[in-house]
Amino acid sequence: MAYKIKEMKIIMESLIKESVEDFKSTFGPKDHYYWALAPGRVNLIGEHTDYHNGYVLPFAISLYTTAVLSPNDTKIVNIYSKEYNETHSFSLQENFIKKDKWTDRLEGLIRDLLKSNKTFMGFDVYIGGDLPIGKGLSSSASSMAAVGDVTAKFYNINYEKLTFAYALQKAEHIYGGVNCGLMDQLAILLSQRDKVLFIDCLNLKTENVIVPDNWAIILIDSGVKHELASSEYNKRQSECKRFIDIIKKTKPSINTLRDVSYIDIAQILTEIDDKTYKRVVHVLSENERVLNMVKALETSNMKESFTNLVNSHLSLKFNYEVSAPELDYLVEQACLIKGLIGCRMTGGGFGGCTINLVEKDSVKDFINQMSNKYRSYFNKEAWIKEVYPVEGLTNGIWKNI
Ligand code: GLA
């Protein structure tokens, strides 16, 4: 999976340079700029398990959000987003007013980070980069990480990465209304090059697992926006909570699905409805698949990888019910192509991308075949991209020389 160090360094440097230039044309030149480069994230396996204290295996990808910040000598914060081609301004001296748009999470996060500061120092932030939004690659968590990081650096606030991840998650809960787990934030902050990040969400212990050198990772966008995702996401949490409430009556020590075994389920089979049963079975079986996948990567075992990735997809489709027909089609078709090691939908679901592990020698042919299949089925061009596991967020100060 060797990531192309030189090429990636050049891409990263040019993204920063381009964003500083864009900052200048948006807000005018300054003598120095705080910058952060936050990658997007993809989950190899362990879907809808993080908020049940389970196991996940995500990684940061070679597509980034950039944030460039410079002070503006006022008490106003101006945030410009290249993607939305829009500037949002707010005064640090006035209270937060929710607007129900992209700016809420960022403004809320900035206010949270600065809430114990006595001095108001206004600033301008430019948000750019090459991470596409709406493809389930965590562009929201990535932009929050980048903007949060430059804000903290400018205000000289030193965070441990874990504390920062919690701050990002809290802002997503409060200002985004999605009760997400911590997977995206940790992947964006802690990932390492060429490796996936195994996280035990019970104790947040992490381990970096290397991806075999001759395996490539290909993303295919279904083209379906995951609009249902936030409402259905919170719904899945209450559905699983129903199970916890029932089982607690006989086993009060159980607090999350991580404490539940198949024997526990068997004992209350008649008390739970089919939907609750399926949700819980997904989470328990997905946790097992993550552990199996870690072993499969360590031993370069293609068959085990295939079994676990495809079974994950099927469980998300039939048990957790968060897939979409377009994602199912892409998975079925990918399975017909020689060189496929495994594939599944990735992320919260209802749209977004599939992740495909493919033997390196077959990458070109795989992309060709999937592009053709996509074109004839969807009647448009596919967004298909080979991505590399990269290091998490990086930052620095850019000075005009
Ligand atoms: C979203 C959330 C994550 C995780 C995934 C599903 O990306 O932000 O915390 O729950 O969905 O695995």
Short mmCIF file of C-alpha atoms and ligand atoms in Angstrom, two decimals:
data_model
loop_
_atom_site.label_atom_id
_atom_site.label_comp_id
_atom_site.label_asym_id
_atom_site.label_seq_id
_atom_site.Cartn_x
_atom_site.Cartn_y
_atom_site.Cartn_z
CA MET A 1 0.00 0.00 0.00
CA ALA A 2 3.11 2.16 -0.12
CA TYR A 3 2.01 5.73 -0.13
CA LYS A 4 3.91 7.89 -2.52
CA ILE A 5 5.79 10.07 -0.05
CA LYS A 6 7.30 12.55 -2.51
CA GLU A 7 4.15 13.03 -4.58
CA MET A 8 1.98 13.44 -1.48
CA LYS A 9 4.37 16.00 0.01
CA ILE A 10 4.13 18.05 -3.17
CA ILE A 11 0.33 17.82 -3.20
CA MET A 12 0.13 18.87 0.46
CA GLU A 13 2.49 21.81 -0.02
CA SER A 14 0.63 23.03 -3.07
CA LEU A 15 -2.71 22.78 -1.22
CA ILE A 16 -1.34 24.98 1.57
CA LYS A 17 0.24 27.44 -0.85
CA GLU A 18 -2.94 27.67 -2.91
CA SER A 19 -5.05 28.26 0.20
CA VAL A 20 -2.72 31.02 1.45
CA GLU A 21 -2.95 32.68 -1.97
CA ASP A 22 -6.74 32.35 -1.90
CA PHE A 23 -6.78 33.78 1.62
CA LYS A 24 -4.89 36.81 0.31
CA SER A 25 -7.34 37.42 -2.49
CA THR A 26 -10.32 36.96 -0.14
CA PHE A 27 -9.17 38.92 2.92
CA GLY A 28 -6.04 40.77 1.76
CA PRO A 29 -2.37 39.96 2.48
CA LYS A 30 -1.03 39.52 6.04
CA ASP A 31 2.50 38.91 7.25
CA HIS A 32 1.82 35.47 8.71
CA TYR A 33 -0.84 32.75 8.59
CA TYR A 34 -1.69 29.75 10.75
CA TRP A 35 -2.52 26.78 8.55
CA ALA A 36 -3.88 23.27 9.13
CA LEU A 37 -4.33 20.40 6.74
CA ALA A 38 -6.97 17.95 7.95
CA PRO A 39 -7.53 14.74 5.97
CA GLY A 40 -10.89 13.12 5.32
CA ARG A 41 -11.55 9.65 6.71
CA VAL A 42 -12.74 6.33 5.40
CA ASN A 43 -13.74 3.38 7.55
CA LEU A 44 -12.36 0.03 6.41
CA ILE A 45 -14.72 -1.86 8.73
CA GLY A 46 -16.55 -1.43 12.06
CA GLU A 47 -19.63 0.51 10.99
CA HIS A 48 -22.09 1.86 13.54
CA THR A 49 -20.09 0.34 16.36
CA ASP A 50 -18.19 3.35 17.75
CA TYR A 51 -21.14 4.79 19.69
CA HIS A 52 -21.78 1.31 21.13
CA ASN A 53 -18.25 1.23 22.62
CA GLY A 54 -17.22 -1.28 19.94
CA TYR A 55 -14.27 -1.70 17.57
CA VAL A 56 -13.54 0.34 14.43
CA LEU A 57 -10.82 0.35 11.76
CA PRO A 58 -10.78 3.73 9.98
CA PHE A 59 -7.92 5.69 8.40
CA ALA A 60 -7.20 9.21 7.18
CA ILE A 61 -7.20 9.58 3.39
CA SER A 62 -5.10 11.54 0.94
CA LEU A 63 -7.79 14.23 0.41
CA TYR A 64 -7.73 17.29 2.63
CA THR A 65 -9.53 20.30 4.05
CA THR A 66 -7.25 23.29 4.49
CA ALA A 67 -7.81 26.10 6.97
CA VAL A 68 -5.74 29.30 6.88
CA LEU A 69 -6.15 31.89 9.65
CA SER A 70 -4.81 35.36 10.27
CA PRO A 71 -5.78 37.97 12.90
CA ASN A 72 -7.85 40.94 11.69
CA ASP A 73 -7.52 43.45 14.59
CA THR A 74 -11.29 43.51 15.20
CA LYS A 75 -13.56 41.44 17.45
CA ILE A 76 -15.21 39.80 14.48
CA VAL A 77 -14.59 36.32 13.05
CA ASN A 78 -14.99 35.93 9.26
CA ILE A 79 -15.06 32.42 7.81
CA TYR A 80 -14.91 31.97 4.07
CA SER A 81 -15.64 28.56 2.54
CA LYS A 82 -14.40 27.88 -0.99
CA GLU A 83 -16.93 25.06 -1.35
CA TYR A 84 -19.93 27.28 -0.52
CA ASN A 85 -18.34 30.45 -1.92
CA GLU A 86 -19.71 32.26 1.09
CA THR A 87 -18.38 34.27 4.03
CA HIS A 88 -19.94 33.93 7.45
CA SER A 89 -19.19 36.63 10.04
CA PHE A 90 -19.97 36.78 13.74
CA SER A 91 -18.96 38.90 16.69
CA LEU A 92 -17.21 37.20 19.58
CA GLN A 93 -18.98 39.64 21.92
CA GLU A 94 -22.47 38.58 20.88
CA ASN A 95 -24.35 35.34 21.50
CA PHE A 96 -24.58 32.42 19.10
CA ILE A 97 -27.61 32.35 16.80
CA LYS A 98 -28.27 29.02 15.06
CA LYS A 99 -28.71 29.37 11.27
CA ASP A 100 -29.28 25.69 10.33
CA LYS A 101 -26.47 25.72 7.78
CA TRP A 102 -22.81 24.76 7.34
CA THR A 103 -21.64 27.61 9.53
CA ASP A 104 -23.31 26.40 12.77
CA ARG A 105 -20.82 23.65 13.61
CA LEU A 106 -17.81 25.89 12.90
CA GLU A 107 -19.09 28.94 14.76
CA GLY A 108 -20.21 26.78 17.69
CA LEU A 109 -16.85 25.03 17.82
CA ILE A 110 -14.90 28.31 17.76
CA ARG A 111 -17.07 29.74 20.54
CA ASP A 112 -16.62 26.59 22.63
CA LEU A 113 -12.85 26.60 22.19
CA LEU A 114 -12.60 30.28 23.16
CA LYS A 115 -15.17 30.34 25.93
CA SER A 116 -12.68 30.67 28.79
CA ASN A 117 -10.73 33.43 27.02
CA LYS A 118 -11.06 36.92 28.41
CA THR A 119 -9.70 38.75 25.38
CA PHE A 120 -11.54 38.85 22.06
CA MET A 121 -9.15 38.75 19.13
CA GLY A 122 -10.99 38.59 15.83
CA PHE A 123 -9.65 36.70 12.84
CA ASP A 124 -10.28 35.66 9.25
CA VAL A 125 -10.31 32.01 8.20
CA TYR A 126 -10.19 30.61 4.68
CA ILE A 127 -11.42 27.02 4.20
CA GLY A 128 -10.38 25.17 1.05
CA GLY A 129 -8.69 21.93 0.02
CA ASP A 130 -9.56 19.00 -2.23
CA LEU A 131 -11.76 16.85 0.05
CA PRO A 132 -15.19 16.67 -1.62
CA ILE A 133 -18.27 17.20 0.52
CA GLY A 134 -21.34 14.95 0.55
CA LYS A 135 -19.50 11.71 -0.33
CA GLY A 136 -19.42 10.38 3.24
CA LEU A 137 -15.71 11.11 3.65
CA SER A 138 -16.20 13.10 6.86
CA SER A 139 -15.74 16.51 5.28
CA SER A 140 -17.66 18.04 8.18
CA ALA A 141 -15.39 16.57 10.90
CA SER A 142 -12.36 17.37 8.75
CA SER A 143 -13.24 21.06 8.31
CA MET A 144 -14.04 21.34 12.02
CA ALA A 145 -10.66 19.80 12.89
CA ALA A 146 -8.82 22.19 10.55
CA VAL A 147 -10.66 25.32 11.72
CA GLY A 148 -10.52 24.26 15.39
CA ASP A 149 -6.80 23.63 15.11
CA VAL A 150 -5.86 27.02 13.59
CA THR A 151 -8.12 28.77 16.12
CA ALA A 152 -6.42 26.96 19.02
CA LYS A 153 -2.94 27.72 17.63
CA PHE A 154 -3.75 31.42 17.18
CA TYR A 155 -5.09 31.65 20.75
CA ASN A 156 -2.16 29.60 22.03
CA ILE A 157 -4.41 26.90 23.48
CA ASN A 158 -2.60 23.58 23.85
CA TYR A 159 -4.80 20.53 23.60
CA GLU A 160 -4.06 16.86 23.93
CA LYS A 161 -5.32 15.20 20.74
CA LEU A 162 -7.94 13.23 22.67
CA THR A 163 -9.29 16.35 24.39
CA PHE A 164 -9.46 18.07 21.01
CA ALA A 165 -11.30 15.07 19.52
CA TYR A 166 -13.89 15.29 22.32
CA ALA A 167 -14.33 19.03 21.69
CA LEU A 168 -14.97 18.35 17.99
CA GLN A 169 -17.43 15.56 18.80
CA LYS A 170 -19.28 17.74 21.31
CA ALA A 171 -19.67 20.53 18.73
CA GLU A 172 -21.04 17.99 16.22
CA HIS A 173 -23.59 16.83 18.83
CA ILE A 174 -24.67 20.31 19.93
CA TYR A 175 -24.49 22.36 16.73
CA GLY A 176 -24.87 19.61 14.10
CA GLY A 177 -27.55 17.61 15.94
CA VAL A 178 -25.87 14.25 15.18
CA ASN A 179 -24.98 12.12 18.20
CA CYS A 180 -21.91 10.69 16.46
CA GLY A 181 -19.25 8.49 17.99
CA LEU A 182 -15.57 9.47 18.14
CA MET A 183 -14.30 7.46 15.16
CA ASP A 184 -14.06 10.26 12.57
CA GLN A 185 -12.33 12.72 14.87
CA LEU A 186 -9.78 10.15 16.07
CA ALA A 187 -9.05 8.96 12.54
CA ILE A 188 -8.49 12.54 11.36
CA LEU A 189 -6.17 13.32 14.27
CA LEU A 190 -4.31 10.08 15.02
CA SER A 191 -3.88 8.17 11.75
CA GLN A 192 -0.47 7.18 10.47
CA ARG A 193 0.85 6.77 6.95
CA ASP A 194 0.21 3.38 5.26
CA LYS A 195 -1.80 2.14 8.26
CA VAL A 196 -5.37 1.81 9.40
CA LEU A 197 -6.26 2.82 12.93
CA PHE A 198 -7.71 0.09 15.13
CA ILE A 199 -9.69 1.76 17.91
CA ASP A 200 -11.29 0.04 20.86
CA CYS A 201 -13.99 2.60 21.60
CA LEU A 202 -14.47 1.19 25.12
CA ASN A 203 -11.14 2.51 26.39
CA LEU A 204 -9.97 4.46 23.30
CA LYS A 205 -6.83 2.35 23.04
CA THR A 206 -5.49 2.53 19.49
CA GLU A 207 -3.16 0.44 17.39
CA ASN A 208 -1.86 1.19 13.89
CA VAL A 209 -2.26 -1.78 11.55
CA ILE A 210 -0.29 -1.88 8.32
CA VAL A 211 -2.11 -2.50 5.04
CA PRO A 212 -0.35 -5.12 2.84
CA ASP A 213 1.86 -3.45 0.28
CA ASN A 214 0.20 -4.99 -2.78
CA TRP A 215 -3.35 -4.05 -1.75
CA ALA A 216 -4.89 -0.86 -3.11
CA ILE A 217 -7.88 1.05 -1.72
CA ILE A 218 -10.44 2.38 -4.19
CA LEU A 219 -13.45 4.52 -3.36
CA ILE A 220 -16.51 4.68 -5.57
CA ASP A 221 -19.11 7.34 -4.92
CA SER A 222 -22.70 6.13 -5.27
CA GLY A 223 -23.69 9.70 -6.15
CA VAL A 224 -26.41 9.49 -3.52
CA LYS A 225 -26.24 12.20 -0.85
CA HIS A 226 -26.61 10.77 2.64
CA GLU A 227 -29.36 13.19 3.62
CA LEU A 228 -31.28 10.66 5.68
CA ALA A 229 -28.17 9.88 7.62
CA SER A 230 -28.52 12.25 10.57
CA SER A 231 -32.15 11.49 11.44
CA GLU A 232 -31.77 7.73 10.88
CA TYR A 233 -28.44 7.79 12.76
CA ASN A 234 -30.03 9.10 15.93
CA LYS A 235 -32.95 6.68 15.39
CA ARG A 236 -30.61 3.66 15.34
CA GLN A 237 -29.26 4.80 18.69
CA SER A 238 -32.71 4.86 20.29
CA GLU A 239 -33.55 1.48 18.73
CA CYS A 240 -30.50 -0.06 20.37
CA LYS A 241 -31.22 1.76 23.61
CA ARG A 242 -34.56 -0.09 23.70
CA PHE A 243 -32.63 -3.34 23.89
CA ILE A 244 -30.44 -2.03 26.71
CA ASP A 245 -33.51 -0.90 28.66
CA ILE A 246 -35.05 -4.39 28.40
CA ILE A 247 -31.94 -6.36 29.25
CA LYS A 248 -31.10 -4.07 32.15
CA LYS A 249 -34.15 -5.38 34.00
CA THR A 250 -32.47 -8.76 34.43
CA LYS A 251 -28.83 -7.71 34.02
CA PRO A 252 -28.42 -4.25 35.55
CA SER A 253 -24.65 -4.23 34.96
CA ILE A 254 -25.15 -3.94 31.17
CA ASN A 255 -24.80 -0.34 29.98
CA THR A 256 -23.89 -0.57 26.30
CA LEU A 257 -23.96 -3.20 23.53
CA ARG A 258 -20.28 -3.88 24.23
CA ASP A 259 -21.38 -5.58 27.47
CA VAL A 260 -23.83 -7.85 25.61
CA SER A 261 -23.17 -11.44 24.48
CA TYR A 262 -25.24 -13.72 22.21
CA ILE A 263 -26.28 -15.64 25.36
CA ASP A 264 -27.74 -12.41 26.75
CA ILE A 265 -29.74 -11.95 23.55
CA ALA A 266 -30.96 -15.55 23.67
CA GLN A 267 -32.37 -15.03 27.13
CA ILE A 268 -34.67 -12.20 26.10
CA LEU A 269 -35.46 -13.35 22.56
CA THR A 270 -39.20 -13.41 23.18
CA GLU A 271 -39.20 -9.93 24.70
CA ILE A 272 -37.58 -8.12 21.78
CA ASP A 273 -39.06 -7.36 18.38
CA ASP A 274 -37.38 -8.38 15.13
CA LYS A 275 -36.03 -4.93 14.37
CA THR A 276 -34.33 -4.58 17.75
CA TYR A 277 -32.90 -8.09 17.35
CA LYS A 278 -31.41 -7.27 13.95
CA ARG A 279 -29.85 -4.01 15.14
CA VAL A 280 -28.13 -5.72 18.05
CA VAL A 281 -26.95 -8.67 15.96
CA HIS A 282 -25.34 -6.23 13.52
CA VAL A 283 -23.33 -4.55 16.27
CA LEU A 284 -22.18 -7.79 17.93
CA SER A 285 -21.22 -9.43 14.64
CA GLU A 286 -19.55 -6.28 13.27
CA ASN A 287 -17.30 -6.14 16.32
CA GLU A 288 -16.17 -9.71 15.57
CA ARG A 289 -15.56 -8.81 11.93
CA VAL A 290 -13.28 -5.91 12.91
CA LEU A 291 -11.12 -8.24 15.00
CA ASN A 292 -11.04 -10.76 12.14
CA MET A 293 -10.10 -8.03 9.67
CA VAL A 294 -7.15 -6.92 11.81
CA LYS A 295 -5.83 -10.50 11.68
CA ALA A 296 -6.52 -10.71 7.95
CA LEU A 297 -4.45 -7.57 7.33
CA GLU A 298 -1.62 -8.83 9.52
CA THR A 299 -1.48 -12.11 7.58
CA SER A 300 -2.38 -10.63 4.14
CA ASN A 301 -5.31 -13.06 4.07
CA MET A 302 -7.50 -12.19 1.08
CA LYS A 303 -10.24 -14.74 1.72
CA GLU A 304 -10.76 -13.61 5.32
CA SER A 305 -10.78 -9.98 4.17
CA PHE A 306 -13.40 -10.78 1.56
CA THR A 307 -15.62 -12.66 4.02
CA ASN A 308 -15.53 -9.93 6.62
CA LEU A 309 -15.95 -6.92 4.34
CA VAL A 310 -18.79 -8.42 2.34
CA ASN A 311 -20.56 -9.76 5.43
CA SER A 312 -20.25 -6.30 6.96
CA HIS A 313 -22.04 -4.88 3.93
CA LEU A 314 -24.79 -7.49 4.10
CA SER A 315 -25.33 -6.90 7.79
CA LEU A 316 -25.54 -3.14 7.24
CA LYS A 317 -28.05 -3.81 4.49
CA PHE A 318 -30.26 -6.40 6.18
CA ASN A 319 -29.73 -5.92 9.91
CA TYR A 320 -28.88 -2.28 10.52
CA GLU A 321 -30.73 -1.19 7.36
CA VAL A 322 -28.52 1.76 6.47
CA SER A 323 -27.48 0.82 2.91
CA ALA A 324 -28.99 2.10 -0.34
CA PRO A 325 -29.78 0.26 -3.62
CA GLU A 326 -26.98 2.16 -5.39
CA LEU A 327 -24.43 1.02 -2.78
CA ASP A 328 -25.69 -2.58 -3.03
CA TYR A 329 -25.33 -2.45 -6.82
CA LEU A 330 -21.73 -1.19 -6.59
CA VAL A 331 -20.83 -3.94 -4.12
CA GLU A 332 -22.43 -6.70 -6.21
CA GLN A 333 -20.71 -5.52 -9.39
CA ALA A 334 -17.30 -5.13 -7.75
CA CYS A 335 -17.54 -8.76 -6.58
CA LEU A 336 -17.65 -9.84 -10.23
CA ILE A 337 -14.24 -8.36 -11.01
CA LYS A 338 -11.01 -10.32 -10.74
CA GLY A 339 -8.54 -8.88 -8.25
CA LEU A 340 -11.17 -7.73 -5.75
CA ILE A 341 -10.13 -8.51 -2.16
CA GLY A 342 -13.29 -7.18 -0.53
CA CYS A 343 -15.77 -4.33 -0.61
CA ARG A 344 -18.59 -2.76 1.34
CA MET A 345 -20.41 0.52 1.88
CA THR A 346 -18.44 2.80 4.16
CA GLY A 347 -19.51 5.52 6.62
CA GLY A 348 -22.90 6.27 8.13
CA GLY A 349 -24.80 4.98 5.07
CA PHE A 350 -27.84 5.96 2.95
CA GLY A 351 -25.40 7.08 0.26
CA GLY A 352 -21.76 8.07 0.03
CA CYS A 353 -19.03 5.68 -1.11
CA THR A 354 -18.14 2.02 -1.25
CA ILE A 355 -14.62 1.00 -0.24
CA ASN A 356 -12.91 -1.62 -2.38
CA LEU A 357 -9.71 -3.47 -1.56
CA VAL A 358 -8.11 -4.50 -4.83
CA GLU A 359 -4.89 -6.28 -5.76
CA LYS A 360 -2.47 -3.65 -7.01
CA ASP A 361 -1.97 -5.31 -10.39
CA SER A 362 -5.71 -5.22 -11.04
CA VAL A 363 -6.34 -1.57 -10.13
CA LYS A 364 -6.45 -0.21 -13.67
CA ASP A 365 -8.75 -2.93 -14.93
CA PHE A 366 -10.97 -2.66 -11.83
CA ILE A 367 -11.39 1.10 -12.28
CA ASN A 368 -12.13 0.68 -16.00
CA GLN A 369 -14.72 -2.01 -15.46
CA MET A 370 -16.44 -0.20 -12.60
CA SER A 371 -16.49 3.08 -14.57
CA ASN A 372 -18.23 1.30 -17.47
CA LYS A 373 -20.72 -0.45 -15.21
CA TYR A 374 -21.43 2.81 -13.40
CA ARG A 375 -21.95 4.73 -16.65
CA SER A 376 -24.39 2.22 -18.09
CA TYR A 377 -26.37 1.88 -14.82
CA PHE A 378 -26.41 5.48 -13.58
CA ASN A 379 -26.11 7.20 -16.94
CA LYS A 380 -23.33 9.50 -15.75
CA GLU A 381 -19.61 9.44 -15.02
CA ALA A 382 -18.44 7.81 -11.80
CA TRP A 383 -16.26 9.41 -9.13
CA ILE A 384 -13.73 6.64 -8.55
CA LYS A 385 -10.51 7.29 -6.69
CA GLU A 386 -7.56 5.36 -5.36
CA VAL A 387 -6.72 6.69 -1.90
CA TYR A 388 -3.81 6.13 0.49
CA PRO A 389 -3.84 5.97 4.27
CA VAL A 390 -2.05 9.15 5.36
CA GLU A 391 -0.89 10.84 8.52
CA GLY A 392 -3.55 12.72 10.51
CA LEU A 393 -3.85 16.51 10.81
CA THR A 394 -0.69 18.56 10.24
CA ASN A 395 -0.25 22.28 10.86
CA GLY A 396 2.21 25.15 10.82
CA ILE A 397 2.79 28.87 10.37
CA TRP A 398 3.30 30.39 6.93
CA LYS A 399 5.35 33.57 6.88
CA ASN A 400 5.70 35.92 3.94
CA ILE A 401 9.34 36.17 3.05
C1 GLA B 1 -20.63 8.60 11.08
C2 GLA B 1 -20.28 8.98 12.52
C3 GLA B 1 -19.27 8.00 13.13
C4 GLA B 1 -19.72 6.55 12.94
C5 GLA B 1 -20.15 6.29 11.50
C6 GLA B 1 -20.78 4.94 11.32
O1 GLA B 1 -19.53 8.76 10.27
O2 GLA B 1 -19.75 10.28 12.56
O3 GLA B 1 -19.06 8.31 14.49
O4 GLA B 1 -20.71 6.22 13.85
O5 GLA B 1 -21.09 7.25 11.03
O6 GLA B 1 -19.86 3.93 11.56
#
